[in-house]
């Protein structure tokens, strides 16, 4: 079992999370009552909807983590999961994400969540090559 699937197995037992279809259509997702929180796109990475405010609050630490990928303008961070320490980091960030979403006003019905990093990273990589 890869680190991401191990993390998913642990997280589905959290009472505030439920497994769902990801809005991007790739992989598996976890959501709270208010929003999609995580997209598991592969066995080695997870996009986490941390929110813009939480990213700003922890940006210095996030930028210095080798397990974190920040995409400019995104409300999501990508967490690369290669070892148990990365899984523990994801658990900590998941807790922060849940707190951030619970502190926000509820989103109006029909308003889409911000896109995860899966397609954004591909677009940024393509632009960087041009």
PDB file of N, CA and C in Angstrom, residues 18-89:
ATOM      1  N   UNK A  18     -15.940  12.576   4.700  1.00  0.00           N
ATOM      2  CA  UNK A  18     -16.628  11.516   3.965  1.00  0.00           C
ATOM      3  C   UNK A  18     -15.976  11.380   2.603  1.00  0.00           C
ATOM      4  N   UNK A  19     -15.901  10.158   2.117  1.00  0.00           N
ATOM      5  CA  UNK A  19     -15.335   9.940   0.787  1.00  0.00           C
ATOM      6  C   UNK A  19     -16.346  10.388  -0.263  1.00  0.00           C
ATOM      7  N   UNK A  20     -15.841  10.985  -1.353  1.00  0.00           N
ATOM      8  CA  UNK A  20     -16.703  11.513  -2.408  1.00  0.00           C
ATOM      9  C   UNK A  20     -15.967  11.457  -3.745  1.00  0.00           C
ATOM     10  N   UNK A  21     -16.702  11.730  -4.805  1.00  0.00           N
ATOM     11  CA  UNK A  21     -16.102  11.857  -6.134  1.00  0.00           C
ATOM     12  C   UNK A  21     -15.427  13.222  -6.217  1.00  0.00           C
ATOM     13  N   UNK A  22     -14.170  13.294  -6.660  1.00  0.00           N
ATOM     14  CA  UNK A  22     -13.522  14.605  -6.777  1.00  0.00           C
ATOM     15  C   UNK A  22     -14.126  15.416  -7.923  1.00  0.00           C
ATOM     16  N   UNK A  23     -14.258  16.705  -7.711  1.00  0.00           N
ATOM     17  CA  UNK A  23     -14.833  17.570  -8.741  1.00  0.00           C
ATOM     18  C   UNK A  23     -13.982  17.602 -10.003  1.00  0.00           C
ATOM     19  N   UNK A  24     -12.674  17.329  -9.865  1.00  0.00           N
ATOM     20  CA  UNK A  24     -11.796  17.315 -11.035  1.00  0.00           C
ATOM     21  C   UNK A  24     -11.918  16.017 -11.817  1.00  0.00           C
ATOM     22  N   UNK A  25     -12.577  15.007 -11.223  1.00  0.00           N
ATOM     23  CA  UNK A  25     -12.810  13.750 -11.921  1.00  0.00           C
ATOM     24  C   UNK A  25     -11.670  12.745 -11.853  1.00  0.00           C
ATOM     25  N   UNK A  26     -10.619  13.046 -11.094  1.00  0.00           N
ATOM     26  CA  UNK A  26      -9.455  12.160 -11.057  1.00  0.00           C
ATOM     27  C   UNK A  26      -9.206  11.676  -9.636  1.00  0.00           C
ATOM     28  N   UNK A  27      -9.182  10.375  -9.437  1.00  0.00           N
ATOM     29  CA  UNK A  27      -8.824   9.804  -8.146  1.00  0.00           C
ATOM     30  C   UNK A  27      -9.991   9.716  -7.189  1.00  0.00           C
ATOM     31  N   UNK A  28      -9.702   9.925  -5.919  1.00  0.00           N
ATOM     32  CA  UNK A  28     -10.692   9.852  -4.852  1.00  0.00           C
ATOM     33  C   UNK A  28     -10.614  11.140  -4.039  1.00  0.00           C
ATOM     34  N   UNK A  29     -11.724  11.507  -3.405  1.00  0.00           N
ATOM     35  CA  UNK A  29     -11.775  12.765  -2.653  1.00  0.00           C
ATOM     36  C   UNK A  29     -12.335  12.536  -1.259  1.00  0.00           C
ATOM     37  N   UNK A  30     -11.987  13.459  -0.377  1.00  0.00           N
ATOM     38  CA  UNK A  30     -12.599  13.546   0.941  1.00  0.00           C
ATOM     39  C   UNK A  30     -13.222  14.925   1.048  1.00  0.00           C
ATOM     40  N   UNK A  31     -14.379  14.976   1.673  1.00  0.00           N
ATOM     41  CA  UNK A  31     -15.043  16.261   1.848  1.00  0.00           C
ATOM     42  C   UNK A  31     -15.596  16.367   3.255  1.00  0.00           C
ATOM     43  N   UNK A  32     -15.729  17.628   3.684  1.00  0.00           N
ATOM     44  CA  UNK A  32     -16.411  17.917   4.939  1.00  0.00           C
ATOM     45  C   UNK A  32     -17.849  18.251   4.571  1.00  0.00           C
ATOM     46  N   UNK A  33     -18.621  18.686   5.525  1.00  0.00           N
ATOM     47  CA  UNK A  33     -19.993  19.087   5.222  1.00  0.00           C
ATOM     48  C   UNK A  33     -20.035  20.349   4.367  1.00  0.00           C
ATOM     49  N   UNK A  34     -18.920  21.093   4.333  1.00  0.00           N
ATOM     50  CA  UNK A  34     -18.897  22.380   3.631  1.00  0.00           C
ATOM     51  C   UNK A  34     -18.151  22.382   2.306  1.00  0.00           C
ATOM     52  N   UNK A  35     -17.155  21.527   2.153  1.00  0.00           N
ATOM     53  CA  UNK A  35     -16.329  21.632   0.943  1.00  0.00           C
ATOM     54  C   UNK A  35     -15.504  20.369   0.722  1.00  0.00           C
ATOM     55  N   UNK A  36     -15.027  20.226  -0.508  1.00  0.00           N
ATOM     56  CA  UNK A  36     -14.030  19.192  -0.776  1.00  0.00           C
ATOM     57  C   UNK A  36     -12.745  19.616  -0.069  1.00  0.00           C
ATOM     58  N   UNK A  37     -12.114  18.679   0.607  1.00  0.00           N
ATOM     59  CA  UNK A  37     -10.926  18.983   1.387  1.00  0.00           C
ATOM     60  C   UNK A  37      -9.676  18.374   0.761  1.00  0.00           C
ATOM     61  N   UNK A  38      -9.790  17.170   0.220  1.00  0.00           N
ATOM     62  CA  UNK A  38      -8.594  16.495  -0.301  1.00  0.00           C
ATOM     63  C   UNK A  38      -8.925  15.700  -1.549  1.00  0.00           C
ATOM     64  N   UNK A  39      -7.979  15.720  -2.487  1.00  0.00           N
ATOM     65  CA  UNK A  39      -8.053  14.885  -3.683  1.00  0.00           C
ATOM     66  C   UNK A  39      -6.822  13.995  -3.708  1.00  0.00           C
ATOM     67  N   UNK A  40      -7.034  12.706  -3.729  1.00  0.00           N
ATOM     68  CA  UNK A  40      -5.963  11.720  -3.827  1.00  0.00           C
ATOM     69  C   UNK A  40      -5.861  11.329  -5.297  1.00  0.00           C
ATOM     70  N   UNK A  41      -4.894  11.954  -6.008  1.00  0.00           N
ATOM     71  CA  UNK A  41      -4.758  11.739  -7.447  1.00  0.00           C
ATOM     72  C   UNK A  41      -3.862  10.559  -7.784  1.00  0.00           C
ATOM     73  N   UNK A  42      -2.983  10.210  -6.879  1.00  0.00           N
ATOM     74  CA  UNK A  42      -2.065   9.099  -7.134  1.00  0.00           C
ATOM     75  C   UNK A  42      -1.694   8.477  -5.796  1.00  0.00           C
ATOM     76  N   UNK A  43      -0.895   7.458  -5.851  1.00  0.00           N
ATOM     77  CA  UNK A  43      -0.444   6.816  -4.633  1.00  0.00           C
ATOM     78  C   UNK A  43       0.616   7.586  -3.890  1.00  0.00           C
ATOM     79  N   UNK A  44       1.049   8.737  -4.464  1.00  0.00           N
ATOM     80  CA  UNK A  44       2.152   9.475  -3.848  1.00  0.00           C
ATOM     81  C   UNK A  44       1.914  10.963  -3.663  1.00  0.00           C
ATOM     82  N   UNK A  45       0.693  11.439  -3.961  1.00  0.00           N
ATOM     83  CA  UNK A  45       0.434  12.859  -3.723  1.00  0.00           C
ATOM     84  C   UNK A  45      -1.043  13.097  -3.458  1.00  0.00           C
ATOM     85  N   UNK A  46      -1.292  14.172  -2.722  1.00  0.00           N
ATOM     86  CA  UNK A  46      -2.647  14.573  -2.344  1.00  0.00           C
ATOM     87  C   UNK A  46      -2.738  16.079  -2.516  1.00  0.00           C
ATOM     88  N   UNK A  47      -3.803  16.544  -3.139  1.00  0.00           N
ATOM     89  CA  UNK A  47      -4.100  17.973  -3.162  1.00  0.00           C
ATOM     90  C   UNK A  47      -5.013  18.250  -1.976  1.00  0.00           C
ATOM     91  N   UNK A  48      -4.640  19.237  -1.174  1.00  0.00           N
ATOM     92  CA  UNK A  48      -5.364  19.568   0.053  1.00  0.00           C
ATOM     93  C   UNK A  48      -5.884  20.993  -0.040  1.00  0.00           C
ATOM     94  N   UNK A  49      -7.199  21.158   0.121  1.00  0.00           N
ATOM     95  CA  UNK A  49      -7.844  22.477   0.055  1.00  0.00           C
ATOM     96  C   UNK A  49      -7.635  23.172   1.394  1.00  0.00           C
ATOM     97  N   UNK A  50      -6.502  23.817   1.508  1.00  0.00           N
ATOM     98  CA  UNK A  50      -6.092  24.427   2.769  1.00  0.00           C
ATOM     99  C   UNK A  50      -6.721  25.801   2.983  1.00  0.00           C
ATOM    100  N   UNK A  51      -7.175  26.441   1.961  1.00  0.00           N
ATOM    101  CA  UNK A  51      -7.738  27.804   1.886  1.00  0.00           C
ATOM    102  C   UNK A  51      -6.622  28.838   1.771  1.00  0.00           C
ATOM    103  N   UNK A  52      -6.942  29.934   1.121  1.00  0.00           N
ATOM    104  CA  UNK A  52      -5.950  30.999   0.898  1.00  0.00           C
ATOM    105  C   UNK A  52      -5.440  31.578   2.211  1.00  0.00           C
ATOM    106  N   UNK A  53      -6.344  31.804   3.164  1.00  0.00           N
ATOM    107  CA  UNK A  53      -5.935  32.389   4.439  1.00  0.00           C
ATOM    108  C   UNK A  53      -4.995  31.489   5.224  1.00  0.00           C
ATOM    109  N   UNK A  54      -5.258  30.204   5.231  1.00  0.00           N
ATOM    110  CA  UNK A  54      -4.402  29.269   5.957  1.00  0.00           C
ATOM    111  C   UNK A  54      -3.056  29.139   5.268  1.00  0.00           C
ATOM    112  N   UNK A  55      -3.051  29.150   3.948  1.00  0.00           N
ATOM    113  CA  UNK A  55      -1.774  29.104   3.218  1.00  0.00           C
ATOM    114  C   UNK A  55      -0.952  30.335   3.567  1.00  0.00           C
ATOM    115  N   UNK A  56      -1.560  31.521   3.580  1.00  0.00           N
ATOM    116  CA  UNK A  56      -0.833  32.742   3.944  1.00  0.00           C
ATOM    117  C   UNK A  56      -0.271  32.638   5.367  1.00  0.00           C
ATOM    118  N   UNK A  57      -1.093  32.111   6.271  1.00  0.00           N
ATOM    119  CA  UNK A  57      -0.687  32.001   7.675  1.00  0.00           C
ATOM    120  C   UNK A  57       0.538  31.097   7.865  1.00  0.00           C
ATOM    121  N   UNK A  58       0.608  30.017   7.113  1.00  0.00           N
ATOM    122  CA  UNK A  58       1.699  29.053   7.264  1.00  0.00           C
ATOM    123  C   UNK A  58       2.678  29.062   6.086  1.00  0.00           C
ATOM    124  N   UNK A  59       2.597  30.080   5.227  1.00  0.00           N
ATOM    125  CA  UNK A  59       3.362  30.085   3.987  1.00  0.00           C
ATOM    126  C   UNK A  59       4.864  29.885   4.193  1.00  0.00           C
ATOM    127  N   UNK A  60       5.432  30.545   5.167  1.00  0.00           N
ATOM    128  CA  UNK A  60       6.872  30.421   5.401  1.00  0.00           C
ATOM    129  C   UNK A  60       7.244  28.960   5.646  1.00  0.00           C
ATOM    130  N   UNK A  61       6.524  28.293   6.517  1.00  0.00           N
ATOM    131  CA  UNK A  61       6.808  26.889   6.826  1.00  0.00           C
ATOM    132  C   UNK A  61       6.499  25.988   5.635  1.00  0.00           C
ATOM    133  N   UNK A  62       5.406  26.249   4.941  1.00  0.00           N
ATOM    134  CA  UNK A  62       5.048  25.429   3.788  1.00  0.00           C
ATOM    135  C   UNK A  62       6.107  25.516   2.697  1.00  0.00           C
ATOM    136  N   UNK A  63       6.627  26.718   2.459  1.00  0.00           N
ATOM    137  CA  UNK A  63       7.645  26.889   1.411  1.00  0.00           C
ATOM    138  C   UNK A  63       8.933  26.150   1.729  1.00  0.00           C
ATOM    139  N   UNK A  64       9.209  25.919   3.004  1.00  0.00           N
ATOM    140  CA  UNK A  64      10.450  25.254   3.381  1.00  0.00           C
ATOM    141  C   UNK A  64      10.308  23.742   3.532  1.00  0.00           C
ATOM    142  N   UNK A  65       9.125  23.215   3.322  1.00  0.00           N
ATOM    143  CA  UNK A  65       8.911  21.772   3.406  1.00  0.00           C
ATOM    144  C   UNK A  65       9.161  21.147   2.032  1.00  0.00           C
ATOM    145  N   UNK A  66       9.955  20.110   1.999  1.00  0.00           N
ATOM    146  CA  UNK A  66      10.216  19.419   0.728  1.00  0.00           C
ATOM    147  C   UNK A  66       9.011  18.586   0.288  1.00  0.00           C
ATOM    148  N   UNK A  67       8.060  18.355   1.189  1.00  0.00           N
ATOM    149  CA  UNK A  67       6.885  17.552   0.854  1.00  0.00           C
ATOM    150  C   UNK A  67       5.740  18.392   0.286  1.00  0.00           C
ATOM    151  N   UNK A  68       5.853  19.714   0.332  1.00  0.00           N
ATOM    152  CA  UNK A  68       4.763  20.607  -0.068  1.00  0.00           C
ATOM    153  C   UNK A  68       5.075  21.294  -1.386  1.00  0.00           C
ATOM    154  N   UNK A  69       4.069  21.340  -2.257  1.00  0.00           N
ATOM    155  CA  UNK A  69       4.171  22.111  -3.503  1.00  0.00           C
ATOM    156  C   UNK A  69       3.075  23.153  -3.465  1.00  0.00           C
ATOM    157  N   UNK A  70       3.479  24.422  -3.540  1.00  0.00           N
ATOM    158  CA  UNK A  70       2.531  25.532  -3.613  1.00  0.00           C
ATOM    159  C   UNK A  70       2.389  25.957  -5.064  1.00  0.00           C
ATOM    160  N   UNK A  71       1.170  26.182  -5.493  1.00  0.00           N
ATOM    161  CA  UNK A  71       0.898  26.658  -6.853  1.00  0.00           C
ATOM    162  C   UNK A  71       0.369  28.081  -6.715  1.00  0.00           C
ATOM    163  N   UNK A  72       1.015  29.056  -7.360  1.00  0.00           N
ATOM    164  CA  UNK A  72       0.579  30.450  -7.229  1.00  0.00           C
ATOM    165  C   UNK A  72      -0.913  30.630  -7.530  1.00  0.00           C
ATOM    166  N   UNK A  73      -1.596  31.343  -6.644  1.00  0.00           N
ATOM    167  CA  UNK A  73      -3.005  31.643  -6.829  1.00  0.00           C
ATOM    168  C   UNK A  73      -3.960  30.527  -6.440  1.00  0.00           C
ATOM    169  N   UNK A  74      -3.451  29.400  -5.987  1.00  0.00           N
ATOM    170  CA  UNK A  74      -4.303  28.266  -5.641  1.00  0.00           C
ATOM    171  C   UNK A  74      -4.633  28.269  -4.152  1.00  0.00           C
ATOM    172  N   UNK A  75      -5.822  27.791  -3.816  1.00  0.00           N
ATOM    173  CA  UNK A  75      -6.230  27.625  -2.430  1.00  0.00           C
ATOM    174  C   UNK A  75      -5.879  26.221  -1.940  1.00  0.00           C
ATOM    175  N   UNK A  76      -5.221  25.445  -2.796  1.00  0.00           N
ATOM    176  CA  UNK A  76      -4.846  24.067  -2.523  1.00  0.00           C
ATOM    177  C   UNK A  76      -3.325  23.969  -2.439  1.00  0.00           C
ATOM    178  N   UNK A  77      -2.839  23.015  -1.648  1.00  0.00           N
ATOM    179  CA  UNK A  77      -1.419  22.661  -1.646  1.00  0.00           C
ATOM    180  C   UNK A  77      -1.323  21.196  -2.040  1.00  0.00           C
ATOM    181  N   UNK A  78      -0.238  20.841  -2.689  1.00  0.00           N
ATOM    182  CA  UNK A  78       0.003  19.446  -3.023  1.00  0.00           C
ATOM    183  C   UNK A  78       1.000  18.895  -2.021  1.00  0.00           C
ATOM    184  N   UNK A  79       0.646  17.780  -1.410  1.00  0.00           N
ATOM    185  CA  UNK A  79       1.510  17.130  -0.432  1.00  0.00           C
ATOM    186  C   UNK A  79       2.020  15.844  -1.057  1.00  0.00           C
ATOM    187  N   UNK A  80       3.346  15.755  -1.204  1.00  0.00           N
ATOM    188  CA  UNK A  80       3.965  14.521  -1.718  1.00  0.00           C
ATOM    189  C   UNK A  80       4.182  13.590  -0.534  1.00  0.00           C
ATOM    190  N   UNK A  81       3.722  12.376  -0.678  1.00  0.00           N
ATOM    191  CA  UNK A  81       3.774  11.413   0.412  1.00  0.00           C
ATOM    192  C   UNK A  81       4.751  10.294   0.071  1.00  0.00           C
ATOM    193  N   UNK A  82       5.892  10.334   0.726  1.00  0.00           N
ATOM    194  CA  UNK A  82       6.911   9.314   0.470  1.00  0.00           C
ATOM    195  C   UNK A  82       7.242   8.490   1.705  1.00  0.00           C
ATOM    196  N   UNK A  83       6.897   8.991   2.897  1.00  0.00           N
ATOM    197  CA  UNK A  83       7.242   8.286   4.134  1.00  0.00           C
ATOM    198  C   UNK A  83       6.214   8.634   5.207  1.00  0.00           C
ATOM    199  N   UNK A  84       6.339   7.987   6.354  1.00  0.00           N
ATOM    200  CA  UNK A  84       5.387   8.199   7.447  1.00  0.00           C
ATOM    201  C   UNK A  84       5.385   9.654   7.936  1.00  0.00           C
ATOM    202  N   UNK A  85       6.532  10.318   7.911  1.00  0.00           N
ATOM    203  CA  UNK A  85       6.589  11.726   8.328  1.00  0.00           C
ATOM    204  C   UNK A  85       5.722  12.594   7.409  1.00  0.00           C
ATOM    205  N   UNK A  86       5.691  12.288   6.117  1.00  0.00           N
ATOM    206  CA  UNK A  86       4.846  13.030   5.176  1.00  0.00           C
ATOM    207  C   UNK A  86       3.367  12.786   5.477  1.00  0.00           C
ATOM    208  N   UNK A  87       3.026  11.545   5.826  1.00  0.00           N
ATOM    209  CA  UNK A  87       1.642  11.219   6.183  1.00  0.00           C
ATOM    210  C   UNK A  87       1.248  11.984   7.446  1.00  0.00           C
ATOM    211  N   UNK A  88       2.142  12.046   8.415  1.00  0.00           N
ATOM    212  CA  UNK A  88       1.858  12.805   9.645  1.00  0.00           C
ATOM    213  C   UNK A  88       1.677  14.290   9.347  1.00  0.00           C
ATOM    214  N   UNK A  89       2.485  14.824   8.434  1.00  0.00           N
ATOM    215  CA  UNK A  89       2.322  16.218   8.006  1.00  0.00           C
ATOM    216  C   UNK A  89       0.948  16.420   7.385  1.00  0.00           C
TER     217      UNK A  89
END
